[in-house]
Short mmCIF file of C-alpha atoms in Angstrom, two decimals:
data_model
loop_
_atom_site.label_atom_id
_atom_site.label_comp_id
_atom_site.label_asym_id
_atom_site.label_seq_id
_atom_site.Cartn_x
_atom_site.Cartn_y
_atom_site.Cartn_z
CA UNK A 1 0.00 0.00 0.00
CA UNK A 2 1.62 3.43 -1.05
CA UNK A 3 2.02 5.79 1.67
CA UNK A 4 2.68 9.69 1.96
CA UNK A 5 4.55 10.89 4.86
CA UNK A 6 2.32 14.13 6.87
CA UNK A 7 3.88 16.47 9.18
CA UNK A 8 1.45 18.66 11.82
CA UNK A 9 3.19 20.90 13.80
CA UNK A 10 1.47 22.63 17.32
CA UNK A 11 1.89 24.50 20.00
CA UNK A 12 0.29 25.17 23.59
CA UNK A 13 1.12 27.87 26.18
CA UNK A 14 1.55 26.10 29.80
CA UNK A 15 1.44 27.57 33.25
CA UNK A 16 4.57 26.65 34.65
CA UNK A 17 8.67 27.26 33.97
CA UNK A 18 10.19 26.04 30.68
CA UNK A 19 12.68 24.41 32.91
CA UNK A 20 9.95 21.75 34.08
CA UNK A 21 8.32 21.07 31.38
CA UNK A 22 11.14 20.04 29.72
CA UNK A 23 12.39 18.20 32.76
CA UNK A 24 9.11 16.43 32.65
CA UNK A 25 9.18 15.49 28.88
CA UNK A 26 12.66 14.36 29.63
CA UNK A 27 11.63 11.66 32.32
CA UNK A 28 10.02 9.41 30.55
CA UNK A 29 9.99 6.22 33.16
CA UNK A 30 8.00 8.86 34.86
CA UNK A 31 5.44 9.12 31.70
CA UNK A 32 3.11 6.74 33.50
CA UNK A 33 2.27 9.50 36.54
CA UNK A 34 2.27 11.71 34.39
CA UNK A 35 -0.07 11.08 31.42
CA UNK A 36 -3.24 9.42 31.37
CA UNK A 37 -2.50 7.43 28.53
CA UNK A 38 0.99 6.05 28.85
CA UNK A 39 1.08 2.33 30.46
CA UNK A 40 4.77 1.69 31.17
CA UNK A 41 7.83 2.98 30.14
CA UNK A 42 10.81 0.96 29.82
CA UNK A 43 14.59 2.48 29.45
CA UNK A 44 16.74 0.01 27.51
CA UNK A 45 19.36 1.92 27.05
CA UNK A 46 20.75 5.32 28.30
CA UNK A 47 24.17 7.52 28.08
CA UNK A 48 23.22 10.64 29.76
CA UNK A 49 22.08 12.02 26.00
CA UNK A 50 21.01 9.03 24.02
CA UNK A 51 18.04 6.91 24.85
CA UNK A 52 16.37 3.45 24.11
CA UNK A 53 12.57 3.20 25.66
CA UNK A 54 10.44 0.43 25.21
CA UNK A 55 7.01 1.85 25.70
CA UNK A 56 3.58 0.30 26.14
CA UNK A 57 0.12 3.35 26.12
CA UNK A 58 -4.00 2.90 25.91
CA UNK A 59 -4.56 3.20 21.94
CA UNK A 60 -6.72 6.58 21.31
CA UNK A 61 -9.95 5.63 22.05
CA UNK A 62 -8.82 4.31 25.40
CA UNK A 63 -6.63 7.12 26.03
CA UNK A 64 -9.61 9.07 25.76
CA UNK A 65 -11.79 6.76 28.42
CA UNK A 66 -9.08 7.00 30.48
CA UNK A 67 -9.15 11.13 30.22
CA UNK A 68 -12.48 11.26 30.83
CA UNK A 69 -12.29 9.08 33.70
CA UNK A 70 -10.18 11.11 35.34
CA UNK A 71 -12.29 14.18 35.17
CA UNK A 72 -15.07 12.93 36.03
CA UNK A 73 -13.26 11.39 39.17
CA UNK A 74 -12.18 14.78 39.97
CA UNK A 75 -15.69 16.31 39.67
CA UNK A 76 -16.77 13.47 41.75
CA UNK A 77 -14.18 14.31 44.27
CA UNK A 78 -15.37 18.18 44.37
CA UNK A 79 -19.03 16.89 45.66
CA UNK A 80 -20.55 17.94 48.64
CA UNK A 81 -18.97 14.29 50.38
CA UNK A 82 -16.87 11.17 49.85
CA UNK A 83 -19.70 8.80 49.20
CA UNK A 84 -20.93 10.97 46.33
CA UNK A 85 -17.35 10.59 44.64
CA UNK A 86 -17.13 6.88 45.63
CA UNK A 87 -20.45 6.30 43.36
CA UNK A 88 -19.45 8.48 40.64
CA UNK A 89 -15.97 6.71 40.98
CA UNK A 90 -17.70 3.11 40.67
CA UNK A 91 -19.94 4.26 38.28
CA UNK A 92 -17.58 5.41 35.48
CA UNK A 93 -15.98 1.92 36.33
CA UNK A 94 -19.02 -0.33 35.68
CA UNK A 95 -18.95 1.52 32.06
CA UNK A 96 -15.24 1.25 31.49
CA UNK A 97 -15.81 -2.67 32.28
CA UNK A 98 -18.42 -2.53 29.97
CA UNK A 99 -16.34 -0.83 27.34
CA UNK A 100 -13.65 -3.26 27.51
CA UNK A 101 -10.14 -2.98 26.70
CA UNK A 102 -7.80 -5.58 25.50
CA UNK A 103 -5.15 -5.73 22.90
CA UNK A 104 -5.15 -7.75 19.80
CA UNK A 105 -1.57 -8.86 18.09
CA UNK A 106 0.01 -12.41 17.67
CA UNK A 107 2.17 -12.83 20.92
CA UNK A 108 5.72 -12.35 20.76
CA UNK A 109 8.29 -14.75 21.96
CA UNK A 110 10.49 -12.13 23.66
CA UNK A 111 11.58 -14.22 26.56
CA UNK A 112 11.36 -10.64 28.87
CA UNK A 113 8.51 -9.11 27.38
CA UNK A 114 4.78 -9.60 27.07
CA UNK A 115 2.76 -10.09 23.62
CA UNK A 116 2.89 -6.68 22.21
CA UNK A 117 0.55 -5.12 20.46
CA UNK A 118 1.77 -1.34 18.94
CA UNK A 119 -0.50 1.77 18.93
CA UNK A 120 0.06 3.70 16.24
CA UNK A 121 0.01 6.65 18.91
CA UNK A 122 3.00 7.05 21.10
CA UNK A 123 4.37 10.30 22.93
CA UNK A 124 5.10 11.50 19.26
CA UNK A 125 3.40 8.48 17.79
CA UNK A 126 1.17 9.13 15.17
CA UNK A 127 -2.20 8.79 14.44
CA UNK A 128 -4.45 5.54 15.24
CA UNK A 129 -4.46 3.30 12.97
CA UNK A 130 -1.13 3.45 11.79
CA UNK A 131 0.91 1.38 13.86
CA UNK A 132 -0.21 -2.40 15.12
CA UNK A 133 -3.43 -1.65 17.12
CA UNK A 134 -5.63 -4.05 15.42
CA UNK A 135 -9.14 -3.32 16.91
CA UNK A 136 -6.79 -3.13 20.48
CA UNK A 137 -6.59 -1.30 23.15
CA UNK A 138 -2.91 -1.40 24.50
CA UNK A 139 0.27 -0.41 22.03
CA UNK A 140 3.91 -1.05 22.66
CA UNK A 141 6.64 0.70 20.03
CA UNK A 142 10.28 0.91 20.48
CA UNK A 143 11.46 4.52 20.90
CA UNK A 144 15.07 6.49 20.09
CA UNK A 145 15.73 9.82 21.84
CA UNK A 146 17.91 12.31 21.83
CA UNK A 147 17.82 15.16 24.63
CA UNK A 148 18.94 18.28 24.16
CA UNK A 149 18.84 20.37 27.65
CA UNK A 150 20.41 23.04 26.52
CA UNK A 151 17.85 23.88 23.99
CA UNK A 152 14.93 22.36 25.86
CA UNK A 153 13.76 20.34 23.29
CA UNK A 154 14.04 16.21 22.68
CA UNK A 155 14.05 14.72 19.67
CA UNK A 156 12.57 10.85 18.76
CA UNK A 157 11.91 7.98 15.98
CA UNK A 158 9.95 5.17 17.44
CA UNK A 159 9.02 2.24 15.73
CA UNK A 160 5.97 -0.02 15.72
CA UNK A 161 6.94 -3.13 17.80
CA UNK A 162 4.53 -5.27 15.82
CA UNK A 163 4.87 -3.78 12.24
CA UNK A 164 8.21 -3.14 11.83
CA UNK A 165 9.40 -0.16 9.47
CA UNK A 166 6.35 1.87 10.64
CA UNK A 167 8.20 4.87 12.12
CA UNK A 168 7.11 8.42 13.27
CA UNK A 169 10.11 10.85 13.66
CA UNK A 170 9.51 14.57 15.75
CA UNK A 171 10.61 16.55 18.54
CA UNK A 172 9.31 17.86 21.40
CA UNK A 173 10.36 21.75 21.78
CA UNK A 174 9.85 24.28 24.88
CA UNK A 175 10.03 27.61 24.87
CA UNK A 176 10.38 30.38 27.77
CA UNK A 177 7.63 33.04 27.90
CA UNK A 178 8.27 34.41 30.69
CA UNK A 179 9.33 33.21 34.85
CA UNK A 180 6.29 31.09 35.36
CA UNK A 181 5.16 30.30 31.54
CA UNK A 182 6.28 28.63 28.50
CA UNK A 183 5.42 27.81 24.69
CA UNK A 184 5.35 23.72 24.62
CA UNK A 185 5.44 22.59 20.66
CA UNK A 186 5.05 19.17 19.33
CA UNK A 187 6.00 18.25 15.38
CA UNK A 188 6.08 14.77 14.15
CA UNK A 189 6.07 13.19 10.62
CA UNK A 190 4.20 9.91 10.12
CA UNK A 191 3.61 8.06 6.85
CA UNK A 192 0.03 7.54 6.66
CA UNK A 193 -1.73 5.37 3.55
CA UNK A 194 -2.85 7.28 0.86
CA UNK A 195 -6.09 5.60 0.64
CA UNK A 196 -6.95 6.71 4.08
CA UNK A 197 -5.17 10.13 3.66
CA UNK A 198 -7.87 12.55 4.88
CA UNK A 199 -9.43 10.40 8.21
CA UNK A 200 -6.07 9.90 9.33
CA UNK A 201 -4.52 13.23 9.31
CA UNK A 202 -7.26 14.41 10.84
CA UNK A 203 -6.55 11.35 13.54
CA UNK A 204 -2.68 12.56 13.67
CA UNK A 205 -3.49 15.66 14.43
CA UNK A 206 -6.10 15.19 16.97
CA UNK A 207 -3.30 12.94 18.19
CA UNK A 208 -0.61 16.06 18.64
CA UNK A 209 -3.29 17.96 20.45
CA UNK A 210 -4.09 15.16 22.80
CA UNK A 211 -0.62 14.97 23.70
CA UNK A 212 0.02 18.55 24.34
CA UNK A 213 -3.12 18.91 26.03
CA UNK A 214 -1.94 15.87 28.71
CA UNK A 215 1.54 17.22 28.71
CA UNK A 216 0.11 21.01 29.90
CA UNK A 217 -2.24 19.68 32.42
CA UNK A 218 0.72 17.66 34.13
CA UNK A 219 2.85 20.67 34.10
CA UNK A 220 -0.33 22.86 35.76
CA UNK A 221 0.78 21.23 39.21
CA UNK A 222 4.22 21.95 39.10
CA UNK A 223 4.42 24.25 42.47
CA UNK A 224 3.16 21.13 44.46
CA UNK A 225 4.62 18.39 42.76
CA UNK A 226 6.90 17.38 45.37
CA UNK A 227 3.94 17.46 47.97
CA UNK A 228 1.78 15.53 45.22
CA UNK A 229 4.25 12.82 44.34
CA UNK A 230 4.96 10.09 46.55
CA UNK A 231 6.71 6.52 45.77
CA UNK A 232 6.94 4.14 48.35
CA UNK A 233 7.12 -0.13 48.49
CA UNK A 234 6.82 -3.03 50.81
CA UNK A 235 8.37 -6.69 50.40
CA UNK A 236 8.09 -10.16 52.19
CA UNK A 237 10.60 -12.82 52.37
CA UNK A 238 9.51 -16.15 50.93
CA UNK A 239 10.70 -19.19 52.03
CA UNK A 240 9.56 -20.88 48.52
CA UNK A 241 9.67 -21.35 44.46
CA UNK A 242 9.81 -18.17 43.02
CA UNK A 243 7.03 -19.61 39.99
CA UNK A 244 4.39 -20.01 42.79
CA UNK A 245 4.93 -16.51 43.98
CA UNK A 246 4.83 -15.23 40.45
CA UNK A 247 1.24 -17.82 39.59
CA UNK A 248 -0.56 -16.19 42.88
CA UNK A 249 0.45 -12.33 41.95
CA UNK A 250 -0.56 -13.57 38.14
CA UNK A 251 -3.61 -14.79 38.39
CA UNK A 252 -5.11 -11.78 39.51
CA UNK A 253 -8.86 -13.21 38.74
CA UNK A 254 -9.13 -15.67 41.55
CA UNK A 255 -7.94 -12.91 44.25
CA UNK A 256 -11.88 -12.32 45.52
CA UNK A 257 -11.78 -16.08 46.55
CA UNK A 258 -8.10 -15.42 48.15
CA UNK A 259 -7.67 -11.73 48.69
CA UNK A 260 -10.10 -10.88 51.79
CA UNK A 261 -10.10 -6.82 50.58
CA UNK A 262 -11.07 -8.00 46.89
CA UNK A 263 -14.68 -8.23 46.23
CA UNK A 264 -15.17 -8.52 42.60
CA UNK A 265 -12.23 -9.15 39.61
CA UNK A 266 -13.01 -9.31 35.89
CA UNK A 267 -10.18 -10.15 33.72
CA UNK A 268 -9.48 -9.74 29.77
CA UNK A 269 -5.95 -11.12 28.28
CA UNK A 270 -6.94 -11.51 24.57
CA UNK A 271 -3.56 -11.16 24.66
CA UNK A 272 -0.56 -13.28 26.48
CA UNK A 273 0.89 -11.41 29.38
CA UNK A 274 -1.68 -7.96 28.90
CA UNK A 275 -4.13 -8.17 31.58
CA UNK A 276 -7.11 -5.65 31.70
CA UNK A 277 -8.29 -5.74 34.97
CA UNK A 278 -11.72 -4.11 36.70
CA UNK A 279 -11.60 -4.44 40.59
CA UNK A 280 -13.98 -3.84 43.30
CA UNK A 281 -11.72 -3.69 46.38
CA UNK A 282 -12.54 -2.56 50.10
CA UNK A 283 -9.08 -1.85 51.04
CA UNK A 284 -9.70 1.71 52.05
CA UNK A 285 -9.72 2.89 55.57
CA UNK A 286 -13.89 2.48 56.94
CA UNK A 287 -14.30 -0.56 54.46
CA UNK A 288 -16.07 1.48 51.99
CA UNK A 289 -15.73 -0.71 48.47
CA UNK A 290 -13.67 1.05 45.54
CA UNK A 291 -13.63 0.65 41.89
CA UNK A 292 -10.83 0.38 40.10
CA UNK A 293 -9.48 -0.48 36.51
CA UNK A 294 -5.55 -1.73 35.46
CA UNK A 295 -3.75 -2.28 32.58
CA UNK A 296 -1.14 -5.07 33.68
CA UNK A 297 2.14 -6.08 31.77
CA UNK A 298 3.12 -9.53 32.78
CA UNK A 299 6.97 -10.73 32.23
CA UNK A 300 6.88 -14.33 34.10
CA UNK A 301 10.47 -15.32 32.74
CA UNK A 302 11.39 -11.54 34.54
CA UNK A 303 9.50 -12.39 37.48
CA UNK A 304 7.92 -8.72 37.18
CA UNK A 305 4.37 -7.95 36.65
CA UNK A 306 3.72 -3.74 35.64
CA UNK A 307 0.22 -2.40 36.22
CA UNK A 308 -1.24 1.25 35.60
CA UNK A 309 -4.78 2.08 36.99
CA UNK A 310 -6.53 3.62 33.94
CA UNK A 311 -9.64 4.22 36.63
CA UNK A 312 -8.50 5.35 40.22
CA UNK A 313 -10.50 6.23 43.43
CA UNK A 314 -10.85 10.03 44.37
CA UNK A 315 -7.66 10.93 46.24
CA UNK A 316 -5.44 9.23 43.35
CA UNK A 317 -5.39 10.67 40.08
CA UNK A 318 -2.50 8.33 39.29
CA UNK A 319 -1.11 4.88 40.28
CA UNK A 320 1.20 3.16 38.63
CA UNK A 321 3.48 0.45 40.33
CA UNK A 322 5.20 -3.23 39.89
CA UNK A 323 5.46 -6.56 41.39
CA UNK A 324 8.78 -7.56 41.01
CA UNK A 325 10.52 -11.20 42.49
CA UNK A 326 13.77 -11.72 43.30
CA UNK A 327 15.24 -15.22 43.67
CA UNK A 328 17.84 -16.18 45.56
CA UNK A 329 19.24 -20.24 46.58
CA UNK A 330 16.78 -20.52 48.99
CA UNK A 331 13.55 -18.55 48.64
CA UNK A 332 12.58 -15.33 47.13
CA UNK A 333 12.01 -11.70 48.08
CA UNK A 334 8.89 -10.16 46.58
CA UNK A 335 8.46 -6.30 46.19
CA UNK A 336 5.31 -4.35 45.95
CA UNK A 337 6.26 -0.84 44.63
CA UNK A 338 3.78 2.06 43.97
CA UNK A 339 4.17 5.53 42.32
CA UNK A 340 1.39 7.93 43.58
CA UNK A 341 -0.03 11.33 42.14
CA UNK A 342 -2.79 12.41 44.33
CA UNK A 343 -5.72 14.67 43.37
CA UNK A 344 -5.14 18.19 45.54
CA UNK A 345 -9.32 19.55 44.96
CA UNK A 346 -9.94 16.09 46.57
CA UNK A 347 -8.05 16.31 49.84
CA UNK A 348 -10.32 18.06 51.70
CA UNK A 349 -13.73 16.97 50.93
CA UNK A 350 -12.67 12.97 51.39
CA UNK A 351 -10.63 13.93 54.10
CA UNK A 352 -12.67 16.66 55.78
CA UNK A 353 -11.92 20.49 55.75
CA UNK A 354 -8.47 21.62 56.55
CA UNK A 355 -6.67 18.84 55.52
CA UNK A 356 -3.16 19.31 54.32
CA UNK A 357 -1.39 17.02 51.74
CA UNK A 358 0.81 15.73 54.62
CA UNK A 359 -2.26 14.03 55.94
CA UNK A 360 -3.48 12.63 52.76
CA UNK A 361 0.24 11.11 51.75
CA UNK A 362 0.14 9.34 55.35
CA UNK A 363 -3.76 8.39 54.08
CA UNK A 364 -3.08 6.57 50.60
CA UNK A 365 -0.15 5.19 51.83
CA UNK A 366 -1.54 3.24 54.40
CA UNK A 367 -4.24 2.22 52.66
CA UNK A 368 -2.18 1.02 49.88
CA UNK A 369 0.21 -0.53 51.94
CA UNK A 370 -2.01 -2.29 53.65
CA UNK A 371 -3.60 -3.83 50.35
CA UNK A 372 -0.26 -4.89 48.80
CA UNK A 373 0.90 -5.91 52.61
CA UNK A 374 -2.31 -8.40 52.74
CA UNK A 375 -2.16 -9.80 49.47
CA UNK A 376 2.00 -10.76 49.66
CA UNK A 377 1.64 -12.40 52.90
CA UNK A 378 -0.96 -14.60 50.78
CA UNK A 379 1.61 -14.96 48.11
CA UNK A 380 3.58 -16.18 51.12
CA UNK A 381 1.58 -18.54 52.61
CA UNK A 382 0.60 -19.63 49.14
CA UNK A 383 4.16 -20.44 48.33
CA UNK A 384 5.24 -21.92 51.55
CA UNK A 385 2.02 -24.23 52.29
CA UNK A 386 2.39 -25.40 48.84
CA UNK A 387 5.99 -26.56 49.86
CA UNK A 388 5.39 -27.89 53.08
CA UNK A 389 2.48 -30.17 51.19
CA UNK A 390 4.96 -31.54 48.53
CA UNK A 391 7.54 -32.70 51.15
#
């Protein structure tokens, strides 16, 4: 099929320094916090200039659930009380569930990697359509950058990881305009089919916008980012085979029979090793039951499983984290790690008036922690009965 390659070029002013929004753009294992769309991010390979990034994003039509989602969380959160955010919250779930999301692509045999399937959208990707998202939901491409700090700008060529030779090539450009304000610009060149010329510009650059548009509202909290951010993890020693540990964190479906905080679990893997996930959890302080949705990456011959909530409760406007193992001669050490953005406007009506941020870091952590804490000490005792049986 003959292709012609399209350029769009666009721009977007953004209320905070050039100096982090470029720091932002530049941190892309940090993507996942950041932007509503992005998955997981990967770094393969990096020099200090030069990067490789393996990434895996919600195609566009999930991107955009997973937008909308998140505002209507955070009008949910502004209510008149917590309840009225939790049903809003569990609401917008029930239809995401509905909606489904699963990738479609033949599996790959990459020993550390699950069965890909590419969006032909990336940070820079080009329109839907273009890349390996056959009907999907999740994409994976492989991604070259080069940053230049001294110019603020960073320029990339990924490549579809399931259709090799499809490649979109651009840069990502910030300009000062002024202390607290920059210009943020986005140009990237795609070859699109010429049969489909019209719809899919039109899809690339609704695709630059989109971008832009996430990019700018990340950037909008940079005076309290540091108060907003919060990483944190817990781990359990396991006196067992690591493969048990990894089949219990795996098969996420059967945790409402095993997992006393999870309720309900529906699971989609059209695809090997991409799990989409919708939870109904009471994990959170008072028992009240919370909705969820995840995107998990599964690597068993890494002994890692990825997840990013594309649906999260109304403190959290992000959550991204990993289960990782690591063996050793006689047992295994599992680690539950989280990366947290919390939702400011929601801080005070969940948590009652005056509030600070303080409080509601010390609030999702513990709530967290106490859901991952639970669920490895099952892991545990899943492993280690399992091995006391066999001997």
């Amino acid at each position: 099929m003959s292709s012609r390659v399209h350029a769009c070029e666009h721009t977007v002013g953004v209320a905070a320094p050039a100096g982090v929004v470029y720091g932002m753009l530049a941190d892309a294992v940090r993507w996942p916090v950041f932007l509503p769309s992005v998955v997981h991010v990967e770094r393969l390979d990096f020099d200090g200039v030069q990067e490789r990034l393996r990434m895996w994003e919600l195609a566009d039509d999930a991107a955009a659930d997973a937008a909308a989602a998140d505002d209507a969380a955070a009008d949910a959160a502004a209510a008149d009380d917590a309840d009225a955010a939790a049903d809003a919250a569990a609401a917008d779930a029930a239809a995401a569930a509905a909606d489904g999301a699963a990738a479609d692509a033949d599996a790959a045999d990459d020993a550390d990697a699950p069965a890909p399937a590419a969006a032909g959208a990336g940070a820079g990707a080009g329109a839907g359509g273009v890349g390996g998202v056959l009907g999907g939901r999740v994409g994976s491409w492989y991604a070259r950058r080069v940053l230049h700090p001294d110019v603020r700008a960073v320029v990339f060529e990924q490549e579809d990881a399931v259709w090799p030779g499809s490649v979109t090539s651009g840069v990502w450009s910030v300009r000062p305009a002024g202390e607290a304000e920059c210009v943020l610009g986005l140009r990237q060149e795609c070859g699109l089919p010429v049969a489909a010329a019209d719809g899919a510009r039109r899809e690339a650059e609704a695709d630059v916008h989109r971008r832009l548009a996430q990019v700018r509202r990340a950037a909008g909290w940079w005076e309290r980012l540091d108060e907003l951010l919060l990483s944190f993890e817990d781990r359990v020693r396991i006196e067992g085979p690591a493969e048990l540990v990894y089949d219990f964190l795996y098969r996420i479906g059967e945790w409402p029979g095993r997992v006393p905080h999870v309720e309900r679990a529906g699971v989609r893997e059209d695809v090997p090793g991409i799990q989409v996930v919708s939870l109904d959890s009471c994990a959170a302080p008072g028992g009240r039951t919370v909705s969820t949705r995840v995107v998990r990456l599964c690597f068993p011959h890494a002994g890692r499983i990825v997840y990013k909530e594309t649906l999260t409760s109304g403190l959290v406007a992000a959550h991204s984290g990993e289960w990782s193992l690591l063996p050793d001669a006689s047992g295994v050490t599992v680690v539950a790690a989280h990366q947290v953005m919390l939702r400011q406007e929601a801080v005070g009506r969940v948590l009652g008036a005056g509030t600070g941020l303080l409080e509601a870091r010390d609030h999702v952590r513990a709530w967290l922690s106490r859901a991952s804490t639970e669920t490895l000490g099952l892991a545990k005792w899943h492993a280690e009965s399992t091995v006391r049986r066999l001997r």
